[in-house]
């Protein structure tokens, strides 16, 4: 992390501050839909923060759509091809990035129609969810949350990483999922999300987050 300065903040205040920051965000490619990443391991619960920001935007009269990458897992026959606990497969092949490009980012490109599929695959049933498309109005925000987001070259207009130290990540990850930890070690080495993200939130103590403002 180098010498990134972080200041203490509450989760409620963080959601408010992020929403205020997003209000003036304009996509560099001319798209009318700003696309925001909430990156972090499942134990860091980046989706909770995305939901807070969505609510803060709603109060400010701005539409948003919260999408989780867990709704875009590949079928079990593909993601579990090398077993149920293969960290390499988790890092490179669990999430259907092609479907995310096609169903989420494609419709939000300049000239797109704004019709986003909020999820595609239910890992519990290993079947398509058949969810209806959601029409995101111009100036509406895509708030995409999930792990390992920053090494896919998705066209985000602002990226946020919820950081856990190695010790906190191990403590807060269920023991049954400890096999995924090498994937996050690799992610830190190859992508360094703590320094590449536009916004960093440290959440080792889930009651007392800190951020780089």
PDB file of C-alpha atoms in Angstrom:
ATOM      1  CA  UNK A   1       0.000   0.000   0.000  1.00  0.00           C
ATOM      2  CA  UNK A   2       2.944   2.356   0.301  1.00  0.00           C
ATOM      3  CA  UNK A   3       2.085   5.454   2.295  1.00  0.00           C
ATOM      4  CA  UNK A   4      -1.573   5.859   1.403  1.00  0.00           C
ATOM      5  CA  UNK A   5      -3.179   8.008   4.086  1.00  0.00           C
ATOM      6  CA  UNK A   6      -6.503   6.717   5.355  1.00  0.00           C
ATOM      7  CA  UNK A   7      -9.001   8.442   7.600  1.00  0.00           C
ATOM      8  CA  UNK A   8     -11.640   6.863   9.795  1.00  0.00           C
ATOM      9  CA  UNK A   9     -15.259   7.071   8.675  1.00  0.00           C
ATOM     10  CA  UNK A  10     -18.559   5.340   9.364  1.00  0.00           C
ATOM     11  CA  UNK A  11     -20.188   3.129   6.757  1.00  0.00           C
ATOM     12  CA  UNK A  12     -23.203   5.428   6.562  1.00  0.00           C
ATOM     13  CA  UNK A  13     -21.035   8.476   6.031  1.00  0.00           C
ATOM     14  CA  UNK A  14     -18.935   6.618   3.495  1.00  0.00           C
ATOM     15  CA  UNK A  15     -22.005   5.792   1.435  1.00  0.00           C
ATOM     16  CA  UNK A  16     -23.060   9.432   1.513  1.00  0.00           C
ATOM     17  CA  UNK A  17     -19.613  10.718   0.574  1.00  0.00           C
ATOM     18  CA  UNK A  18     -19.271   8.297  -2.320  1.00  0.00           C
ATOM     19  CA  UNK A  19     -22.722   9.195  -3.653  1.00  0.00           C
ATOM     20  CA  UNK A  20     -21.805  12.873  -3.587  1.00  0.00           C
ATOM     21  CA  UNK A  21     -18.605  12.126  -5.465  1.00  0.00           C
ATOM     22  CA  UNK A  22     -20.458  10.178  -8.128  1.00  0.00           C
ATOM     23  CA  UNK A  23     -22.987  12.894  -8.893  1.00  0.00           C
ATOM     24  CA  UNK A  24     -20.552  14.794 -11.100  1.00  0.00           C
ATOM     25  CA  UNK A  25     -18.856  11.749 -12.640  1.00  0.00           C
ATOM     26  CA  UNK A  26     -18.894  11.730 -16.444  1.00  0.00           C
ATOM     27  CA  UNK A  27     -17.719   8.656 -18.367  1.00  0.00           C
ATOM     28  CA  UNK A  28     -14.627   9.390 -20.438  1.00  0.00           C
ATOM     29  CA  UNK A  29     -15.972   7.435 -23.429  1.00  0.00           C
ATOM     30  CA  UNK A  30     -19.130   9.556 -23.693  1.00  0.00           C
ATOM     31  CA  UNK A  31     -21.483   6.900 -22.353  1.00  0.00           C
ATOM     32  CA  UNK A  32     -24.496   8.306 -20.475  1.00  0.00           C
ATOM     33  CA  UNK A  33     -24.141   5.573 -17.825  1.00  0.00           C
ATOM     34  CA  UNK A  34     -21.284   5.827 -15.292  1.00  0.00           C
ATOM     35  CA  UNK A  35     -19.915   2.393 -14.385  1.00  0.00           C
ATOM     36  CA  UNK A  36     -18.512   1.894 -10.891  1.00  0.00           C
ATOM     37  CA  UNK A  37     -16.540  -1.051  -9.477  1.00  0.00           C
ATOM     38  CA  UNK A  38     -16.906  -2.175  -5.875  1.00  0.00           C
ATOM     39  CA  UNK A  39     -14.052  -4.642  -5.742  1.00  0.00           C
ATOM     40  CA  UNK A  40     -13.252  -6.921  -2.829  1.00  0.00           C
ATOM     41  CA  UNK A  41     -13.158 -10.477  -1.563  1.00  0.00           C
ATOM     42  CA  UNK A  42     -16.508 -11.890  -0.410  1.00  0.00           C
ATOM     43  CA  UNK A  43     -15.329 -11.503   3.200  1.00  0.00           C
ATOM     44  CA  UNK A  44     -14.941  -7.750   2.626  1.00  0.00           C
ATOM     45  CA  UNK A  45     -18.629  -7.498   1.604  1.00  0.00           C
ATOM     46  CA  UNK A  46     -18.246  -4.933  -1.189  1.00  0.00           C
ATOM     47  CA  UNK A  47     -21.875  -5.506  -2.136  1.00  0.00           C
ATOM     48  CA  UNK A  48     -23.018  -4.007   1.162  1.00  0.00           C
ATOM     49  CA  UNK A  49     -21.238  -0.778   0.322  1.00  0.00           C
ATOM     50  CA  UNK A  50     -22.662  -0.789  -3.207  1.00  0.00           C
ATOM     51  CA  UNK A  51     -26.155  -1.046  -1.714  1.00  0.00           C
ATOM     52  CA  UNK A  52     -25.452   1.875   0.642  1.00  0.00           C
ATOM     53  CA  UNK A  53     -24.294   4.021  -2.245  1.00  0.00           C
ATOM     54  CA  UNK A  54     -27.321   3.021  -4.313  1.00  0.00           C
ATOM     55  CA  UNK A  55     -29.651   4.149  -1.541  1.00  0.00           C
ATOM     56  CA  UNK A  56     -27.759   7.422  -1.120  1.00  0.00           C
ATOM     57  CA  UNK A  57     -28.043   8.042  -4.858  1.00  0.00           C
ATOM     58  CA  UNK A  58     -31.770   7.291  -4.778  1.00  0.00           C
ATOM     59  CA  UNK A  59     -32.283   9.924  -2.099  1.00  0.00           C
ATOM     60  CA  UNK A  60     -30.457  12.360  -4.373  1.00  0.00           C
ATOM     61  CA  UNK A  61     -32.767  11.578  -7.274  1.00  0.00           C
ATOM     62  CA  UNK A  62     -30.338   9.420  -9.270  1.00  0.00           C
ATOM     63  CA  UNK A  63     -31.058   5.923 -10.499  1.00  0.00           C
ATOM     64  CA  UNK A  64     -28.616   3.071 -10.086  1.00  0.00           C
ATOM     65  CA  UNK A  65     -28.470  -0.669 -10.589  1.00  0.00           C
ATOM     66  CA  UNK A  66     -26.506  -2.888  -8.219  1.00  0.00           C
ATOM     67  CA  UNK A  67     -25.150  -5.996  -9.956  1.00  0.00           C
ATOM     68  CA  UNK A  68     -23.099  -8.732  -8.294  1.00  0.00           C
ATOM     69  CA  UNK A  69     -20.698 -10.931 -10.212  1.00  0.00           C
ATOM     70  CA  UNK A  70     -21.946 -13.929  -8.214  1.00  0.00           C
ATOM     71  CA  UNK A  71     -24.931 -13.799 -10.579  1.00  0.00           C
ATOM     72  CA  UNK A  72     -22.559 -14.352 -13.495  1.00  0.00           C
ATOM     73  CA  UNK A  73     -20.799 -17.524 -12.431  1.00  0.00           C
ATOM     74  CA  UNK A  74     -20.072 -20.033 -15.146  1.00  0.00           C
ATOM     75  CA  UNK A  75     -21.943 -23.366 -15.005  1.00  0.00           C
ATOM     76  CA  UNK A  76     -20.577 -25.863 -12.488  1.00  0.00           C
ATOM     77  CA  UNK A  77     -19.381 -28.167 -15.267  1.00  0.00           C
ATOM     78  CA  UNK A  78     -16.988 -25.428 -16.380  1.00  0.00           C
ATOM     79  CA  UNK A  79     -15.916 -23.688 -13.192  1.00  0.00           C
ATOM     80  CA  UNK A  80     -15.435 -26.977 -11.310  1.00  0.00           C
ATOM     81  CA  UNK A  81     -13.705 -28.781 -14.170  1.00  0.00           C
ATOM     82  CA  UNK A  82     -10.525 -29.098 -12.108  1.00  0.00           C
ATOM     83  CA  UNK A  83     -12.251 -29.807  -8.807  1.00  0.00           C
ATOM     84  CA  UNK A  84     -14.196 -27.904  -6.195  1.00  0.00           C
ATOM     85  CA  UNK A  85     -11.159 -26.246  -4.601  1.00  0.00           C
ATOM     86  CA  UNK A  86      -8.869 -25.165  -7.424  1.00  0.00           C
ATOM     87  CA  UNK A  87      -7.643 -21.623  -6.713  1.00  0.00           C
ATOM     88  CA  UNK A  88      -6.298 -21.195 -10.251  1.00  0.00           C
ATOM     89  CA  UNK A  89      -9.743 -21.943 -11.691  1.00  0.00           C
ATOM     90  CA  UNK A  90     -11.305 -19.516  -9.212  1.00  0.00           C
ATOM     91  CA  UNK A  91      -8.897 -16.797 -10.298  1.00  0.00           C
ATOM     92  CA  UNK A  92      -9.247 -17.289 -14.039  1.00  0.00           C
ATOM     93  CA  UNK A  93     -12.429 -19.175 -14.802  1.00  0.00           C
ATOM     94  CA  UNK A  94     -15.226 -18.973 -12.251  1.00  0.00           C
ATOM     95  CA  UNK A  95     -16.867 -15.792 -13.519  1.00  0.00           C
ATOM     96  CA  UNK A  96     -18.460 -15.486 -16.934  1.00  0.00           C
ATOM     97  CA  UNK A  97     -16.668 -12.363 -18.077  1.00  0.00           C
ATOM     98  CA  UNK A  98     -17.995 -12.804 -21.595  1.00  0.00           C
ATOM     99  CA  UNK A  99     -21.561 -12.602 -20.326  1.00  0.00           C
ATOM    100  CA  UNK A 100     -20.698  -9.537 -18.228  1.00  0.00           C
ATOM    101  CA  UNK A 101     -19.325  -7.808 -21.311  1.00  0.00           C
ATOM    102  CA  UNK A 102     -22.335  -8.806 -23.392  1.00  0.00           C
ATOM    103  CA  UNK A 103     -25.197  -8.341 -20.915  1.00  0.00           C
ATOM    104  CA  UNK A 104     -23.932  -5.600 -18.598  1.00  0.00           C
ATOM    105  CA  UNK A 105     -21.226  -3.486 -20.184  1.00  0.00           C
ATOM    106  CA  UNK A 106     -22.292  -3.734 -23.822  1.00  0.00           C
ATOM    107  CA  UNK A 107     -25.704  -2.118 -23.286  1.00  0.00           C
ATOM    108  CA  UNK A 108     -24.014   0.743 -21.410  1.00  0.00           C
ATOM    109  CA  UNK A 109     -21.534   1.643 -24.126  1.00  0.00           C
ATOM    110  CA  UNK A 110     -22.025   4.871 -26.090  1.00  0.00           C
ATOM    111  CA  UNK A 111     -24.988   4.200 -28.341  1.00  0.00           C
ATOM    112  CA  UNK A 112     -26.199   1.316 -26.161  1.00  0.00           C
ATOM    113  CA  UNK A 113     -29.824   0.863 -25.156  1.00  0.00           C
ATOM    114  CA  UNK A 114     -29.280   0.734 -21.369  1.00  0.00           C
ATOM    115  CA  UNK A 115     -31.046  -2.634 -20.971  1.00  0.00           C
ATOM    116  CA  UNK A 116     -28.949  -4.585 -18.475  1.00  0.00           C
ATOM    117  CA  UNK A 117     -29.355  -8.172 -17.351  1.00  0.00           C
ATOM    118  CA  UNK A 118     -28.928  -8.086 -13.549  1.00  0.00           C
ATOM    119  CA  UNK A 119     -27.952 -11.761 -13.256  1.00  0.00           C
ATOM    120  CA  UNK A 120     -27.620 -14.771 -15.495  1.00  0.00           C
ATOM    121  CA  UNK A 121     -26.820 -17.903 -13.501  1.00  0.00           C
ATOM    122  CA  UNK A 122     -27.959 -19.263 -10.140  1.00  0.00           C
ATOM    123  CA  UNK A 123     -25.102 -21.263  -8.584  1.00  0.00           C
ATOM    124  CA  UNK A 124     -27.471 -22.950  -6.123  1.00  0.00           C
ATOM    125  CA  UNK A 125     -29.584 -24.549  -8.841  1.00  0.00           C
ATOM    126  CA  UNK A 126     -26.900 -24.400 -11.557  1.00  0.00           C
ATOM    127  CA  UNK A 127     -29.510 -23.042 -13.932  1.00  0.00           C
ATOM    128  CA  UNK A 128     -30.185 -19.793 -15.740  1.00  0.00           C
ATOM    129  CA  UNK A 129     -32.013 -17.287 -13.547  1.00  0.00           C
ATOM    130  CA  UNK A 130     -34.244 -16.016 -16.363  1.00  0.00           C
ATOM    131  CA  UNK A 131     -34.335 -12.598 -14.714  1.00  0.00           C
ATOM    132  CA  UNK A 132     -35.881  -9.803 -16.786  1.00  0.00           C
ATOM    133  CA  UNK A 133     -33.746  -7.037 -18.210  1.00  0.00           C
ATOM    134  CA  UNK A 134     -33.623  -3.756 -16.300  1.00  0.00           C
ATOM    135  CA  UNK A 135     -33.788  -0.449 -18.149  1.00  0.00           C
ATOM    136  CA  UNK A 136     -31.196   1.915 -16.704  1.00  0.00           C
ATOM    137  CA  UNK A 137     -32.083   5.528 -17.582  1.00  0.00           C
ATOM    138  CA  UNK A 138     -29.464   7.948 -18.901  1.00  0.00           C
ATOM    139  CA  UNK A 139     -27.274   9.214 -16.033  1.00  0.00           C
ATOM    140  CA  UNK A 140     -28.128   6.067 -14.084  1.00  0.00           C
ATOM    141  CA  UNK A 141     -25.210   4.307 -12.433  1.00  0.00           C
ATOM    142  CA  UNK A 142     -24.030   0.739 -12.761  1.00  0.00           C
ATOM    143  CA  UNK A 143     -22.681  -0.383  -9.372  1.00  0.00           C
ATOM    144  CA  UNK A 144     -20.924  -3.694 -10.014  1.00  0.00           C
ATOM    145  CA  UNK A 145     -19.531  -5.566  -7.028  1.00  0.00           C
ATOM    146  CA  UNK A 146     -17.493  -8.718  -6.671  1.00  0.00           C
ATOM    147  CA  UNK A 147     -13.998 -10.134  -6.272  1.00  0.00           C
ATOM    148  CA  UNK A 148     -11.064  -9.814  -8.655  1.00  0.00           C
ATOM    149  CA  UNK A 149     -12.771  -7.128 -10.737  1.00  0.00           C
ATOM    150  CA  UNK A 150      -9.754  -5.024 -11.592  1.00  0.00           C
ATOM    151  CA  UNK A 151      -7.840  -7.507 -13.726  1.00  0.00           C
ATOM    152  CA  UNK A 152     -10.496  -7.947 -16.414  1.00  0.00           C
ATOM    153  CA  UNK A 153     -10.120  -4.560 -18.161  1.00  0.00           C
ATOM    154  CA  UNK A 154     -13.780  -3.738 -17.677  1.00  0.00           C
ATOM    155  CA  UNK A 155     -14.561  -0.117 -18.693  1.00  0.00           C
ATOM    156  CA  UNK A 156     -15.108   1.337 -15.237  1.00  0.00           C
ATOM    157  CA  UNK A 157     -15.319   5.081 -14.756  1.00  0.00           C
ATOM    158  CA  UNK A 158     -14.423   4.826 -11.068  1.00  0.00           C
ATOM    159  CA  UNK A 159     -13.010   1.903  -9.116  1.00  0.00           C
ATOM    160  CA  UNK A 160     -13.215   1.214  -5.394  1.00  0.00           C
ATOM    161  CA  UNK A 161     -11.427  -1.565  -3.538  1.00  0.00           C
ATOM    162  CA  UNK A 162     -12.444  -2.803  -0.090  1.00  0.00           C
ATOM    163  CA  UNK A 163      -9.184  -3.984   1.425  1.00  0.00           C
ATOM    164  CA  UNK A 164      -8.609  -6.623   4.076  1.00  0.00           C
ATOM    165  CA  UNK A 165      -5.171  -7.448   5.386  1.00  0.00           C
ATOM    166  CA  UNK A 166      -4.060 -11.045   4.836  1.00  0.00           C
ATOM    167  CA  UNK A 167      -4.822 -11.854   8.464  1.00  0.00           C
ATOM    168  CA  UNK A 168      -8.266 -10.258   8.405  1.00  0.00           C
ATOM    169  CA  UNK A 169      -9.091 -11.945   5.113  1.00  0.00           C
ATOM    170  CA  UNK A 170      -8.212 -15.339   6.578  1.00  0.00           C
ATOM    171  CA  UNK A 171     -10.161 -14.705   9.780  1.00  0.00           C
ATOM    172  CA  UNK A 172     -13.279 -13.478   8.036  1.00  0.00           C
ATOM    173  CA  UNK A 173     -13.319 -16.061   5.240  1.00  0.00           C
ATOM    174  CA  UNK A 174     -15.178 -19.256   6.198  1.00  0.00           C
ATOM    175  CA  UNK A 175     -12.763 -22.136   6.633  1.00  0.00           C
ATOM    176  CA  UNK A 176     -14.533 -24.005   3.855  1.00  0.00           C
ATOM    177  CA  UNK A 177     -13.471 -21.217   1.473  1.00  0.00           C
ATOM    178  CA  UNK A 178      -9.834 -20.912   2.561  1.00  0.00           C
ATOM    179  CA  UNK A 179      -8.837 -22.613  -0.672  1.00  0.00           C
ATOM    180  CA  UNK A 180      -9.636 -19.310  -2.451  1.00  0.00           C
ATOM    181  CA  UNK A 181      -7.015 -17.364  -0.457  1.00  0.00           C
ATOM    182  CA  UNK A 182      -4.129 -18.083  -2.874  1.00  0.00           C
ATOM    183  CA  UNK A 183      -6.197 -16.452  -5.624  1.00  0.00           C
ATOM    184  CA  UNK A 184      -6.388 -13.230  -3.611  1.00  0.00           C
ATOM    185  CA  UNK A 185      -2.657 -13.378  -2.882  1.00  0.00           C
ATOM    186  CA  UNK A 186      -2.047 -13.638  -6.607  1.00  0.00           C
ATOM    187  CA  UNK A 187      -4.475 -10.794  -7.277  1.00  0.00           C
ATOM    188  CA  UNK A 188      -2.623  -8.560  -4.853  1.00  0.00           C
ATOM    189  CA  UNK A 189       0.707  -9.369  -6.515  1.00  0.00           C
ATOM    190  CA  UNK A 190      -0.422  -9.072 -10.125  1.00  0.00           C
ATOM    191  CA  UNK A 191      -3.017  -6.286  -9.925  1.00  0.00           C
ATOM    192  CA  UNK A 192      -2.229  -4.463  -6.649  1.00  0.00           C
ATOM    193  CA  UNK A 193      -5.825  -3.243  -6.228  1.00  0.00           C
ATOM    194  CA  UNK A 194      -4.965  -1.216  -3.115  1.00  0.00           C
ATOM    195  CA  UNK A 195      -2.946   1.232  -5.204  1.00  0.00           C
ATOM    196  CA  UNK A 196      -4.623   0.914  -8.607  1.00  0.00           C
ATOM    197  CA  UNK A 197      -8.195   1.580  -7.415  1.00  0.00           C
ATOM    198  CA  UNK A 198      -9.397   5.184  -7.404  1.00  0.00           C
ATOM    199  CA  UNK A 199     -10.872   4.787  -3.915  1.00  0.00           C
ATOM    200  CA  UNK A 200      -9.493   2.567  -1.164  1.00  0.00           C
ATOM    201  CA  UNK A 201     -11.529   1.450   1.830  1.00  0.00           C
ATOM    202  CA  UNK A 202      -9.829  -0.543   4.564  1.00  0.00           C
ATOM    203  CA  UNK A 203     -12.166  -2.762   6.536  1.00  0.00           C
ATOM    204  CA  UNK A 204     -10.026  -4.992   8.769  1.00  0.00           C
ATOM    205  CA  UNK A 205     -12.343  -3.995  11.610  1.00  0.00           C
ATOM    206  CA  UNK A 206     -15.817  -4.129  10.039  1.00  0.00           C
ATOM    207  CA  UNK A 207     -17.105  -1.684  12.654  1.00  0.00           C
ATOM    208  CA  UNK A 208     -14.519   1.002  11.886  1.00  0.00           C
ATOM    209  CA  UNK A 209     -13.676   1.420   8.184  1.00  0.00           C
ATOM    210  CA  UNK A 210     -11.153   3.936   6.904  1.00  0.00           C
ATOM    211  CA  UNK A 211     -10.673   5.364   3.427  1.00  0.00           C
ATOM    212  CA  UNK A 212      -8.418   7.587   1.369  1.00  0.00           C
ATOM    213  CA  UNK A 213     -11.121  10.209   0.746  1.00  0.00           C
TER     214      UNK A 213
END
